[in-house]
């Protein structure tokens, strides 16, 4: 009963966790009231001189089914759909959001069918999207954007934008955010179905409705879905769902973490790793993301949680750092745990998403390095940096929680604005394959697709925006010959907003 009450209390808090605090509202009031209009004016002016900004302009348009123009030959053994999600609607009327993470989510679907590829794209019809669409203006304040006379927020679903990731679950798709429930999407027509009640058909009933469910769940080989949700209190909710999306176990881990940003996590075959970055909130600074600061006096902490009981087992201190994303973790028989991170030495990248929305180019920006960590049973920690410019790490999905050899990342070589390079780092022998798209492309997350379900076989699949032609292309690489460039490139006749994360759903 005590745990149920604790879970319930987190929902109310979560509704306002990402909204301005009393102190930050006071700071807001010192600013011009329509900073969102000022933001749009700045971006529009910058776009005139920097065509690369079209990737961050956003769209109001949905995309009906369109056949892509193919260069090369589509591998015959790729069958299914490549789904992506990302923030896509940033402007209403003459106002523009302050932060890239605030936009309404749009699902992109690339369907492989009989030697052809088709694209379609639809907004997730959340409560917020539908209300604002009806009146043609913003009604709710976002994490960093204050809308004058905004409507009150009673639950996380009121402002859930469902804009970060999309995964297949039991015949549906779940569009994922950070601070609220998944949103179920139809695979047939991408229509929005309902907010997922994570306790449905389980002993938890309605006690989990509205709880935070992160955008980076980990799916084990047996289909179990593991995830976490962070609350404003420092509590972290842990979930274990079966392959049908029915919750099997939930627990709360109480921490003193107040950094605000906990985006990703890891699992091994025995443990969950919660990695708390060296962040803290400055409640005198306006906005949610804007108030997150890096503190190099704070170590990163790794909380090692027993998967069998969902209870905290051990804690490790790492050097200070921040990571949005991790690739994988695995565990040796002696209990040593290995994991990788795209590790930053500051949190500049989070604030870069704010300057992007104003159309500003970074003059300097710290980039992430692929970093390999080892946690020893005696409590010591080792880490090694592997190269520069690493983000959006992915692995062959059959290796989640198990020892992997291949690690795929994207990075920047010729431009600081966004990513333009993909890499494959072989964790065991140190070999690196790399392909540079070049400065004309803005490159998104690439994922491994293996028809044989074997690591090191199959393809790397990802989208990129070609700025000069204002078109997006879907690129297919042979993972064994990644440096040779794509074996197939499929062109849209238009460009779509740059997104965040996605997954491939194979069909037979």
Short mmCIF file of C-alpha atoms in Angstrom, two decimals:
data_model
loop_
_atom_site.label_atom_id
_atom_site.label_comp_id
_atom_site.label_asym_id
_atom_site.label_seq_id
_atom_site.Cartn_x
_atom_site.Cartn_y
_atom_site.Cartn_z
CA UNK A 1 0.00 0.00 0.00
CA UNK A 2 2.86 2.37 0.87
CA UNK A 3 4.45 1.85 -2.54
CA UNK A 4 1.13 2.47 -4.34
CA UNK A 5 0.75 5.79 -2.50
CA UNK A 6 4.31 6.77 -3.37
CA UNK A 7 3.70 5.99 -7.05
CA UNK A 8 0.49 8.03 -7.03
CA UNK A 9 2.22 11.03 -5.48
CA UNK A 10 4.82 11.06 -8.26
CA UNK A 11 2.17 11.57 -10.95
CA UNK A 12 0.97 14.89 -9.57
CA UNK A 13 4.54 16.14 -9.22
CA UNK A 14 5.47 14.93 -12.68
CA UNK A 15 2.76 17.10 -14.21
CA UNK A 16 4.67 20.22 -13.34
CA UNK A 17 8.24 18.94 -13.16
CA UNK A 18 9.10 20.32 -16.60
CA UNK A 19 7.29 23.63 -16.11
CA UNK A 20 8.84 26.78 -14.66
CA UNK A 21 9.24 26.91 -10.88
CA UNK A 22 7.99 29.83 -8.80
CA UNK A 23 11.49 31.27 -8.74
CA UNK A 24 12.02 30.86 -12.45
CA UNK A 25 8.60 32.36 -13.23
CA UNK A 26 9.75 35.45 -11.38
CA UNK A 27 12.82 35.50 -13.59
CA UNK A 28 10.57 35.08 -16.63
CA UNK A 29 8.56 38.13 -15.68
CA UNK A 30 11.67 40.24 -16.03
CA UNK A 31 11.88 39.25 -19.68
CA UNK A 32 9.84 40.48 -22.58
CA UNK A 33 6.50 38.73 -22.37
CA UNK A 34 6.55 37.53 -25.96
CA UNK A 35 10.00 36.03 -26.12
CA UNK A 36 8.53 33.31 -28.38
CA UNK A 37 7.77 35.91 -31.08
CA UNK A 38 11.28 37.27 -30.71
CA UNK A 39 12.59 33.73 -31.11
CA UNK A 40 10.70 33.28 -34.38
CA UNK A 41 11.96 36.59 -35.75
CA UNK A 42 15.56 35.63 -34.95
CA UNK A 43 15.22 32.21 -36.57
CA UNK A 44 13.49 33.54 -39.71
CA UNK A 45 16.26 36.10 -40.20
CA UNK A 46 19.01 33.50 -39.66
CA UNK A 47 17.35 31.08 -42.11
CA UNK A 48 17.76 33.61 -44.91
CA UNK A 49 21.54 33.31 -44.62
CA UNK A 50 21.97 29.72 -43.44
CA UNK A 51 20.08 27.12 -45.52
CA UNK A 52 21.14 24.32 -43.14
CA UNK A 53 18.60 25.60 -40.65
CA UNK A 54 15.77 24.04 -42.69
CA UNK A 55 16.40 20.91 -40.65
CA UNK A 56 15.25 22.73 -37.53
CA UNK A 57 12.50 24.84 -39.07
CA UNK A 58 9.81 22.27 -38.37
CA UNK A 59 6.61 21.69 -40.31
CA UNK A 60 2.84 21.97 -40.06
CA UNK A 61 2.39 19.50 -42.91
CA UNK A 62 1.71 15.79 -42.71
CA UNK A 63 3.05 13.54 -45.46
CA UNK A 64 0.85 11.14 -47.41
CA UNK A 65 2.21 7.90 -48.85
CA UNK A 66 4.97 8.70 -51.36
CA UNK A 67 7.23 6.36 -53.35
CA UNK A 68 10.93 7.15 -53.05
CA UNK A 69 13.41 7.44 -55.91
CA UNK A 70 16.00 4.69 -55.61
CA UNK A 71 19.75 4.93 -56.32
CA UNK A 72 21.42 1.52 -56.26
CA UNK A 73 19.58 -1.66 -55.34
CA UNK A 74 17.51 -2.29 -52.24
CA UNK A 75 18.78 -5.46 -50.51
CA UNK A 76 16.10 -8.12 -50.95
CA UNK A 77 16.39 -9.36 -47.39
CA UNK A 78 15.28 -6.05 -45.84
CA UNK A 79 11.53 -6.41 -45.28
CA UNK A 80 9.49 -4.26 -42.94
CA UNK A 81 9.18 -0.69 -41.73
CA UNK A 82 11.69 1.82 -40.42
CA UNK A 83 9.91 4.12 -37.95
CA UNK A 84 11.33 7.37 -36.61
CA UNK A 85 10.06 9.96 -34.13
CA UNK A 86 11.08 13.52 -33.42
CA UNK A 87 9.95 17.00 -32.51
CA UNK A 88 8.50 18.51 -35.69
CA UNK A 89 6.12 21.38 -34.94
CA UNK A 90 7.92 24.33 -33.33
CA UNK A 91 5.85 27.30 -34.42
CA UNK A 92 2.25 28.45 -34.14
CA UNK A 93 1.16 31.87 -35.30
CA UNK A 94 4.14 34.18 -34.90
CA UNK A 95 5.62 32.27 -31.99
CA UNK A 96 8.45 29.71 -31.90
CA UNK A 97 9.53 27.45 -29.04
CA UNK A 98 12.76 28.14 -27.16
CA UNK A 99 14.14 24.58 -27.09
CA UNK A 100 14.40 21.81 -29.71
CA UNK A 101 12.92 19.27 -27.29
CA UNK A 102 9.61 21.13 -26.97
CA UNK A 103 8.10 20.48 -30.41
CA UNK A 104 5.13 18.19 -31.07
CA UNK A 105 6.08 14.68 -32.15
CA UNK A 106 5.78 13.37 -35.71
CA UNK A 107 6.13 9.73 -36.77
CA UNK A 108 8.02 8.99 -40.00
CA UNK A 109 7.40 5.59 -41.61
CA UNK A 110 9.63 4.13 -44.35
CA UNK A 111 7.96 0.99 -45.72
CA UNK A 112 9.96 -1.56 -47.73
CA UNK A 113 7.73 -3.39 -50.20
CA UNK A 114 8.67 -5.52 -53.24
CA UNK A 115 11.78 -3.60 -54.19
CA UNK A 116 10.32 -0.19 -53.44
CA UNK A 117 10.31 2.15 -50.45
CA UNK A 118 7.40 4.38 -49.46
CA UNK A 119 7.31 7.22 -46.93
CA UNK A 120 4.50 8.75 -44.91
CA UNK A 121 4.50 11.00 -41.85
CA UNK A 122 1.88 11.91 -39.26
CA UNK A 123 1.80 14.00 -36.10
CA UNK A 124 1.01 12.21 -32.86
CA UNK A 125 -2.47 13.52 -32.03
CA UNK A 126 -1.87 14.16 -28.36
CA UNK A 127 -4.25 16.09 -26.14
CA UNK A 128 -1.96 19.13 -26.45
CA UNK A 129 -1.59 18.89 -30.24
CA UNK A 130 -5.33 18.61 -30.85
CA UNK A 131 -6.24 21.52 -28.59
CA UNK A 132 -3.62 23.84 -30.04
CA UNK A 133 -4.35 22.74 -33.59
CA UNK A 134 -7.99 23.67 -33.10
CA UNK A 135 -7.25 27.28 -32.16
CA UNK A 136 -4.04 27.71 -34.16
CA UNK A 137 -1.86 28.90 -31.29
CA UNK A 138 0.13 27.63 -28.33
CA UNK A 139 -2.04 27.08 -25.25
CA UNK A 140 0.47 25.46 -22.88
CA UNK A 141 3.85 26.62 -21.65
CA UNK A 142 6.70 24.24 -22.41
CA UNK A 143 9.78 23.35 -20.36
CA UNK A 144 11.63 26.46 -21.56
CA UNK A 145 8.88 28.41 -23.33
CA UNK A 146 6.43 30.51 -21.37
CA UNK A 147 3.12 31.14 -23.11
CA UNK A 148 1.24 34.14 -21.77
CA UNK A 149 -2.02 33.13 -20.04
CA UNK A 150 -1.25 29.48 -20.64
CA UNK A 151 -3.76 26.83 -19.60
CA UNK A 152 -3.18 24.90 -16.36
CA UNK A 153 -1.48 21.49 -16.41
CA UNK A 154 -3.16 18.85 -14.26
CA UNK A 155 -1.42 15.66 -15.42
CA UNK A 156 1.68 14.86 -17.49
CA UNK A 157 -0.59 13.84 -20.39
CA UNK A 158 -1.84 17.42 -20.66
CA UNK A 159 1.51 18.45 -22.17
CA UNK A 160 2.85 15.07 -23.38
CA UNK A 161 4.33 15.68 -26.85
CA UNK A 162 5.27 12.02 -27.51
CA UNK A 163 8.25 13.26 -29.55
CA UNK A 164 11.37 11.24 -28.71
CA UNK A 165 11.29 7.56 -29.72
CA UNK A 166 8.99 4.86 -31.10
CA UNK A 167 9.05 1.13 -30.37
CA UNK A 168 6.88 -1.84 -31.42
CA UNK A 169 4.84 -3.45 -28.62
CA UNK A 170 2.32 -6.26 -29.11
CA UNK A 171 1.18 -5.27 -32.60
CA UNK A 172 1.12 -1.53 -31.89
CA UNK A 173 3.69 1.25 -31.83
CA UNK A 174 4.41 3.25 -28.70
CA UNK A 175 5.47 6.86 -29.17
CA UNK A 176 7.62 7.80 -26.18
CA UNK A 177 8.38 11.00 -24.31
CA UNK A 178 10.31 11.62 -21.07
CA UNK A 179 7.83 12.62 -18.42
CA UNK A 180 4.59 10.81 -19.17
CA UNK A 181 2.91 7.69 -20.56
CA UNK A 182 3.61 6.09 -23.93
CA UNK A 183 1.11 6.95 -26.64
CA UNK A 184 -0.18 3.97 -28.67
CA UNK A 185 -0.02 4.41 -32.46
CA UNK A 186 -1.66 2.21 -35.12
CA UNK A 187 0.85 0.43 -37.36
CA UNK A 188 -1.77 0.40 -40.12
CA UNK A 189 -2.32 4.11 -40.62
CA UNK A 190 -0.18 5.84 -37.94
CA UNK A 191 -3.35 7.09 -36.23
CA UNK A 192 -3.10 7.94 -32.54
CA UNK A 193 -4.99 5.43 -30.38
CA UNK A 194 -4.68 6.17 -26.65
CA UNK A 195 -2.35 6.92 -23.76
CA UNK A 196 -1.02 3.59 -22.56
CA UNK A 197 -2.12 2.59 -19.05
CA UNK A 198 0.98 0.70 -17.95
CA UNK A 199 -0.89 -1.03 -15.13
CA UNK A 200 -3.68 -2.39 -17.36
CA UNK A 201 -4.17 -6.16 -17.12
CA UNK A 202 -1.72 -6.29 -14.20
CA UNK A 203 -1.88 -6.11 -10.42
CA UNK A 204 -0.99 -2.41 -10.65
CA UNK A 205 -4.33 -1.35 -12.14
CA UNK A 206 -4.50 2.43 -12.53
CA UNK A 207 -1.68 3.21 -10.09
CA UNK A 208 0.84 3.71 -12.93
CA UNK A 209 -1.28 6.08 -15.05
CA UNK A 210 0.70 9.19 -15.92
CA UNK A 211 3.99 8.06 -14.39
CA UNK A 212 7.15 8.97 -16.27
CA UNK A 213 8.28 6.26 -18.73
CA UNK A 214 11.54 7.18 -20.45
CA UNK A 215 12.13 7.18 -24.21
CA UNK A 216 14.94 4.59 -24.06
CA UNK A 217 13.46 1.26 -22.92
CA UNK A 218 15.72 -1.76 -23.34
CA UNK A 219 14.26 -4.92 -24.89
CA UNK A 220 15.93 -8.21 -23.92
CA UNK A 221 16.22 -11.22 -26.20
CA UNK A 222 13.23 -12.85 -24.41
CA UNK A 223 11.09 -9.79 -25.22
CA UNK A 224 11.04 -8.32 -21.71
CA UNK A 225 10.93 -4.53 -21.76
CA UNK A 226 12.93 -2.70 -19.07
CA UNK A 227 12.62 1.01 -18.44
CA UNK A 228 12.80 3.82 -15.90
CA UNK A 229 11.02 7.10 -15.21
CA UNK A 230 12.51 10.00 -13.30
CA UNK A 231 10.58 12.23 -10.93
CA UNK A 232 11.20 15.69 -9.52
CA UNK A 233 11.66 14.17 -6.04
CA UNK A 234 14.75 12.18 -6.98
CA UNK A 235 12.74 8.94 -7.03
CA UNK A 236 13.35 6.75 -10.07
CA UNK A 237 10.61 4.33 -11.06
CA UNK A 238 11.82 1.04 -12.55
CA UNK A 239 9.65 -1.09 -14.84
CA UNK A 240 9.74 -4.64 -16.13
CA UNK A 241 7.12 -5.42 -18.80
CA UNK A 242 6.68 -8.61 -20.74
CA UNK A 243 6.76 -8.74 -24.55
CA UNK A 244 3.03 -7.94 -24.70
CA UNK A 245 3.53 -4.71 -22.77
CA UNK A 246 1.99 -6.00 -19.54
CA UNK A 247 3.77 -4.79 -16.43
CA UNK A 248 5.34 -7.59 -14.39
CA UNK A 249 7.19 -5.59 -11.75
CA UNK A 250 7.67 -2.00 -10.61
CA UNK A 251 9.79 -0.47 -7.88
CA UNK A 252 11.00 2.90 -6.66
CA UNK A 253 14.65 3.79 -6.15
CA UNK A 254 15.09 6.83 -3.93
CA UNK A 255 18.07 8.99 -4.87
CA UNK A 256 19.21 12.50 -4.02
CA UNK A 257 19.71 13.32 -7.71
CA UNK A 258 18.32 16.75 -8.64
CA UNK A 259 20.02 17.28 -11.98
CA UNK A 260 16.80 17.23 -13.99
CA UNK A 261 18.25 15.33 -16.97
CA UNK A 262 18.39 11.52 -16.96
CA UNK A 263 17.75 10.46 -20.53
CA UNK A 264 19.05 6.91 -20.97
CA UNK A 265 20.12 3.86 -18.96
CA UNK A 266 21.52 0.34 -19.48
CA UNK A 267 20.96 -3.29 -18.57
CA UNK A 268 23.14 -6.39 -18.32
CA UNK A 269 21.76 -9.91 -18.02
CA UNK A 270 21.66 -9.43 -14.23
CA UNK A 271 21.53 -5.72 -13.50
CA UNK A 272 20.10 -2.31 -14.37
CA UNK A 273 22.58 0.59 -14.53
CA UNK A 274 21.25 4.05 -13.68
CA UNK A 275 23.97 6.58 -14.48
CA UNK A 276 23.44 9.95 -12.82
CA UNK A 277 25.36 12.72 -14.62
CA UNK A 278 27.16 15.64 -12.94
CA UNK A 279 24.25 18.03 -13.25
CA UNK A 280 22.31 20.28 -10.91
CA UNK A 281 19.36 22.64 -11.32
CA UNK A 282 19.71 26.36 -10.72
CA UNK A 283 16.24 27.37 -9.59
CA UNK A 284 17.00 31.05 -10.05
CA UNK A 285 17.47 30.53 -13.80
CA UNK A 286 14.43 30.62 -16.07
CA UNK A 287 13.24 27.53 -17.90
CA UNK A 288 13.69 23.81 -17.26
CA UNK A 289 16.49 22.80 -19.64
CA UNK A 290 18.02 26.28 -19.41
CA UNK A 291 18.39 25.88 -15.62
CA UNK A 292 20.39 22.65 -15.86
CA UNK A 293 24.05 23.29 -15.10
CA UNK A 294 27.17 21.13 -15.16
CA UNK A 295 29.12 20.79 -11.90
CA UNK A 296 32.55 19.24 -12.41
CA UNK A 297 32.86 18.81 -8.64
CA UNK A 298 30.07 16.22 -8.78
CA UNK A 299 31.07 12.69 -9.77
CA UNK A 300 28.88 10.75 -12.15
CA UNK A 301 27.29 7.96 -10.17
CA UNK A 302 26.34 4.49 -11.35
CA UNK A 303 23.53 2.84 -9.40
CA UNK A 304 23.64 -0.92 -9.94
CA UNK A 305 20.17 -2.42 -9.44
CA UNK A 306 19.34 -6.12 -9.15
CA UNK A 307 16.92 -7.01 -11.98
CA UNK A 308 15.42 -9.87 -9.96
CA UNK A 309 14.26 -7.61 -7.12
CA UNK A 310 14.56 -4.10 -8.63
CA UNK A 311 16.49 -3.05 -5.54
CA UNK A 312 19.73 -1.08 -5.30
CA UNK A 313 22.75 -3.34 -4.94
CA UNK A 314 25.84 -1.13 -5.33
CA UNK A 315 26.97 2.39 -6.21
CA UNK A 316 30.09 3.52 -8.12
CA UNK A 317 31.54 7.02 -8.44
CA UNK A 318 32.95 7.99 -11.86
CA UNK A 319 34.81 11.14 -12.93
CA UNK A 320 32.49 14.08 -13.62
CA UNK A 321 30.66 13.94 -16.93
CA UNK A 322 27.38 14.02 -18.80
CA UNK A 323 25.90 11.67 -21.39
CA UNK A 324 22.61 11.71 -23.22
CA UNK A 325 23.10 8.22 -24.61
CA UNK A 326 24.72 4.85 -23.96
CA UNK A 327 25.23 1.97 -26.39
CA UNK A 328 25.29 -1.21 -24.31
CA UNK A 329 26.42 -2.90 -21.08
CA UNK A 330 27.48 -6.45 -20.37
CA UNK A 331 28.86 -8.41 -17.46
CA UNK A 332 31.69 -10.91 -16.97
CA UNK A 333 31.51 -14.04 -14.82
CA UNK A 334 33.61 -12.34 -12.10
CA UNK A 335 31.02 -9.56 -11.83
CA UNK A 336 32.95 -6.90 -13.78
CA UNK A 337 30.52 -4.70 -15.72
CA UNK A 338 31.46 -3.02 -19.02
CA UNK A 339 29.50 -0.20 -20.66
CA UNK A 340 30.05 2.60 -23.14
CA UNK A 341 28.91 6.21 -23.22
CA UNK A 342 28.97 9.16 -25.60
CA UNK A 343 30.50 11.28 -22.87
CA UNK A 344 30.56 15.09 -22.66
CA UNK A 345 32.77 17.16 -20.35
CA UNK A 346 29.99 19.72 -19.94
CA UNK A 347 26.27 20.17 -20.66
CA UNK A 348 26.81 22.71 -23.48
CA UNK A 349 25.10 20.40 -25.95
CA UNK A 350 21.80 20.69 -24.08
CA UNK A 351 21.93 24.48 -24.35
CA UNK A 352 23.00 24.21 -28.01
CA UNK A 353 19.44 22.96 -28.67
CA UNK A 354 18.28 26.36 -27.43
CA UNK A 355 20.59 28.38 -29.66
CA UNK A 356 19.60 26.23 -32.66
CA UNK A 357 16.01 27.36 -32.21
CA UNK A 358 17.20 30.95 -32.58
CA UNK A 359 19.16 30.02 -35.70
CA UNK A 360 22.52 30.70 -34.06
CA UNK A 361 25.67 28.81 -35.06
CA UNK A 362 27.88 27.61 -32.20
CA UNK A 363 31.28 29.31 -32.06
CA UNK A 364 32.58 26.53 -29.85
CA UNK A 365 30.90 23.42 -28.57
CA UNK A 366 32.20 20.50 -26.56
CA UNK A 367 31.58 17.21 -28.32
CA UNK A 368 31.11 13.74 -26.89
CA UNK A 369 33.78 11.05 -26.96
CA UNK A 370 33.03 7.35 -27.04
CA UNK A 371 34.15 6.20 -23.61
CA UNK A 372 34.44 2.61 -22.39
CA UNK A 373 33.93 2.04 -18.66
CA UNK A 374 34.65 -1.02 -16.52
CA UNK A 375 33.20 -1.35 -13.03
CA UNK A 376 35.19 -3.83 -10.96
CA UNK A 377 33.71 -5.95 -8.16
CA UNK A 378 36.19 -4.35 -5.71
CA UNK A 379 34.61 -0.93 -6.36
CA UNK A 380 37.30 0.48 -8.66
CA UNK A 381 36.53 1.98 -12.07
CA UNK A 382 38.47 2.12 -15.34
CA UNK A 383 37.67 4.24 -18.39
CA UNK A 384 39.19 4.77 -21.85
CA UNK A 385 38.37 7.44 -24.42
CA UNK A 386 37.94 6.22 -27.99
CA UNK A 387 38.06 9.07 -30.50
CA UNK A 388 36.03 12.24 -30.81
CA UNK A 389 32.51 13.17 -31.88
CA UNK A 390 30.27 10.35 -30.84
CA UNK A 391 26.50 10.46 -30.43
CA UNK A 392 23.34 8.36 -30.90
CA UNK A 393 25.19 5.05 -30.22
CA UNK A 394 23.39 1.89 -31.37
CA UNK A 395 24.20 -1.81 -31.40
CA UNK A 396 22.75 -4.95 -32.95
CA UNK A 397 19.56 -5.29 -30.89
CA UNK A 398 20.13 -9.01 -30.25
CA UNK A 399 23.07 -7.98 -28.05
CA UNK A 400 21.20 -5.79 -25.57
CA UNK A 401 22.63 -6.61 -22.14
CA UNK A 402 25.11 -9.10 -23.62
CA UNK A 403 28.68 -8.72 -24.83
CA UNK A 404 28.72 -6.77 -28.08
CA UNK A 405 31.57 -6.15 -30.51
CA UNK A 406 30.08 -3.56 -32.87
CA UNK A 407 29.15 -0.02 -31.79
CA UNK A 408 27.59 2.35 -34.34
CA UNK A 409 27.64 6.11 -33.76
CA UNK A 410 27.23 9.36 -35.64
CA UNK A 411 29.40 12.45 -35.24
CA UNK A 412 30.58 15.68 -36.80
CA UNK A 413 33.65 16.06 -39.04
CA UNK A 414 33.07 19.05 -41.32
CA UNK A 415 30.36 21.03 -39.50
CA UNK A 416 29.63 21.91 -35.88
CA UNK A 417 25.94 22.62 -36.48
CA UNK A 418 24.90 18.96 -36.58
CA UNK A 419 26.23 15.50 -37.47
CA UNK A 420 27.72 14.51 -40.85
CA UNK A 421 29.60 11.23 -40.20
CA UNK A 422 28.77 7.64 -39.25
CA UNK A 423 31.19 5.22 -37.58
CA UNK A 424 31.44 1.59 -36.59
CA UNK A 425 33.80 0.97 -33.68
CA UNK A 426 34.78 -2.65 -33.04
CA UNK A 427 34.90 -2.77 -29.24
CA UNK A 428 37.09 -5.89 -29.12
CA UNK A 429 39.82 -5.16 -31.68
CA UNK A 430 39.65 -1.35 -31.83
CA UNK A 431 39.11 -1.15 -35.60
CA UNK A 432 37.04 1.77 -36.85
CA UNK A 433 35.07 2.08 -40.07
CA UNK A 434 33.84 5.54 -40.99
CA UNK A 435 31.88 7.25 -43.74
CA UNK A 436 31.73 11.03 -44.03
CA UNK A 437 28.57 12.27 -45.72
CA UNK A 438 30.10 15.73 -46.11
CA UNK A 439 29.11 19.25 -45.17
CA UNK A 440 26.02 19.27 -47.44
CA UNK A 441 24.28 16.65 -45.27
CA UNK A 442 22.72 16.73 -41.80
CA UNK A 443 22.81 13.14 -40.58
CA UNK A 444 20.42 11.46 -38.15
CA UNK A 445 20.71 8.36 -35.96
CA UNK A 446 21.57 5.18 -37.90
CA UNK A 447 20.44 1.74 -36.71
CA UNK A 448 21.64 -1.82 -37.29
CA UNK A 449 19.27 -4.13 -39.19
CA UNK A 450 20.34 -7.77 -39.40
CA UNK A 451 18.02 -10.18 -41.27
CA UNK A 452 20.11 -13.07 -39.87
CA UNK A 453 19.98 -11.67 -36.31
CA UNK A 454 23.77 -11.94 -36.18
CA UNK A 455 26.04 -9.13 -35.09
CA UNK A 456 28.40 -7.99 -37.85
CA UNK A 457 25.97 -9.03 -40.59
CA UNK A 458 23.29 -7.03 -42.35
CA UNK A 459 22.90 -3.31 -42.76
CA UNK A 460 23.14 0.11 -41.17
CA UNK A 461 20.08 2.20 -41.95
CA UNK A 462 19.59 5.92 -41.46
CA UNK A 463 18.26 9.18 -42.84
CA UNK A 464 20.08 12.37 -43.80
CA UNK A 465 18.95 15.78 -45.01
CA UNK A 466 20.68 16.96 -48.18
CA UNK A 467 20.67 20.73 -47.75
CA UNK A 468 21.29 21.96 -51.35
CA UNK A 469 18.38 19.96 -52.80
CA UNK A 470 16.18 20.31 -49.69
CA UNK A 471 15.48 16.59 -49.74
CA UNK A 472 15.81 13.80 -47.18
CA UNK A 473 17.35 10.49 -48.18
CA UNK A 474 17.24 7.06 -46.58
CA UNK A 475 20.63 5.34 -46.73
CA UNK A 476 21.44 1.64 -46.54
CA UNK A 477 25.01 0.53 -45.79
CA UNK A 478 26.52 -2.96 -45.72
CA UNK A 479 27.88 -3.09 -42.16
CA UNK A 480 30.95 -5.00 -43.38
CA UNK A 481 31.77 -2.31 -45.95
CA UNK A 482 30.51 0.81 -44.24
CA UNK A 483 33.43 2.96 -45.41
CA UNK A 484 32.46 2.32 -49.05
CA UNK A 485 29.30 4.36 -48.65
CA UNK A 486 25.65 3.38 -49.05
CA UNK A 487 24.73 0.43 -51.25
CA UNK A 488 21.35 2.05 -51.74
CA UNK A 489 20.04 5.59 -51.30
CA UNK A 490 16.30 6.33 -51.48
CA UNK A 491 15.27 9.94 -52.03
CA UNK A 492 12.19 11.71 -50.80
CA UNK A 493 10.99 14.53 -53.07
CA UNK A 494 10.98 16.81 -49.99
CA UNK A 495 12.73 17.13 -46.66
CA UNK A 496 11.39 16.20 -43.24
CA UNK A 497 12.36 17.75 -39.89
CA UNK A 498 15.41 16.18 -38.24
CA UNK A 499 14.27 13.71 -35.59
CA UNK A 500 15.66 11.83 -32.63
CA UNK A 501 15.23 8.05 -32.45
CA UNK A 502 13.64 5.13 -34.27
CA UNK A 503 13.55 1.39 -34.82
CA UNK A 504 13.08 -1.16 -37.60
CA UNK A 505 10.19 -3.61 -37.46
CA UNK A 506 10.86 -6.61 -39.70
CA UNK A 507 8.16 -8.56 -41.53
CA UNK A 508 8.46 -12.02 -43.04
#
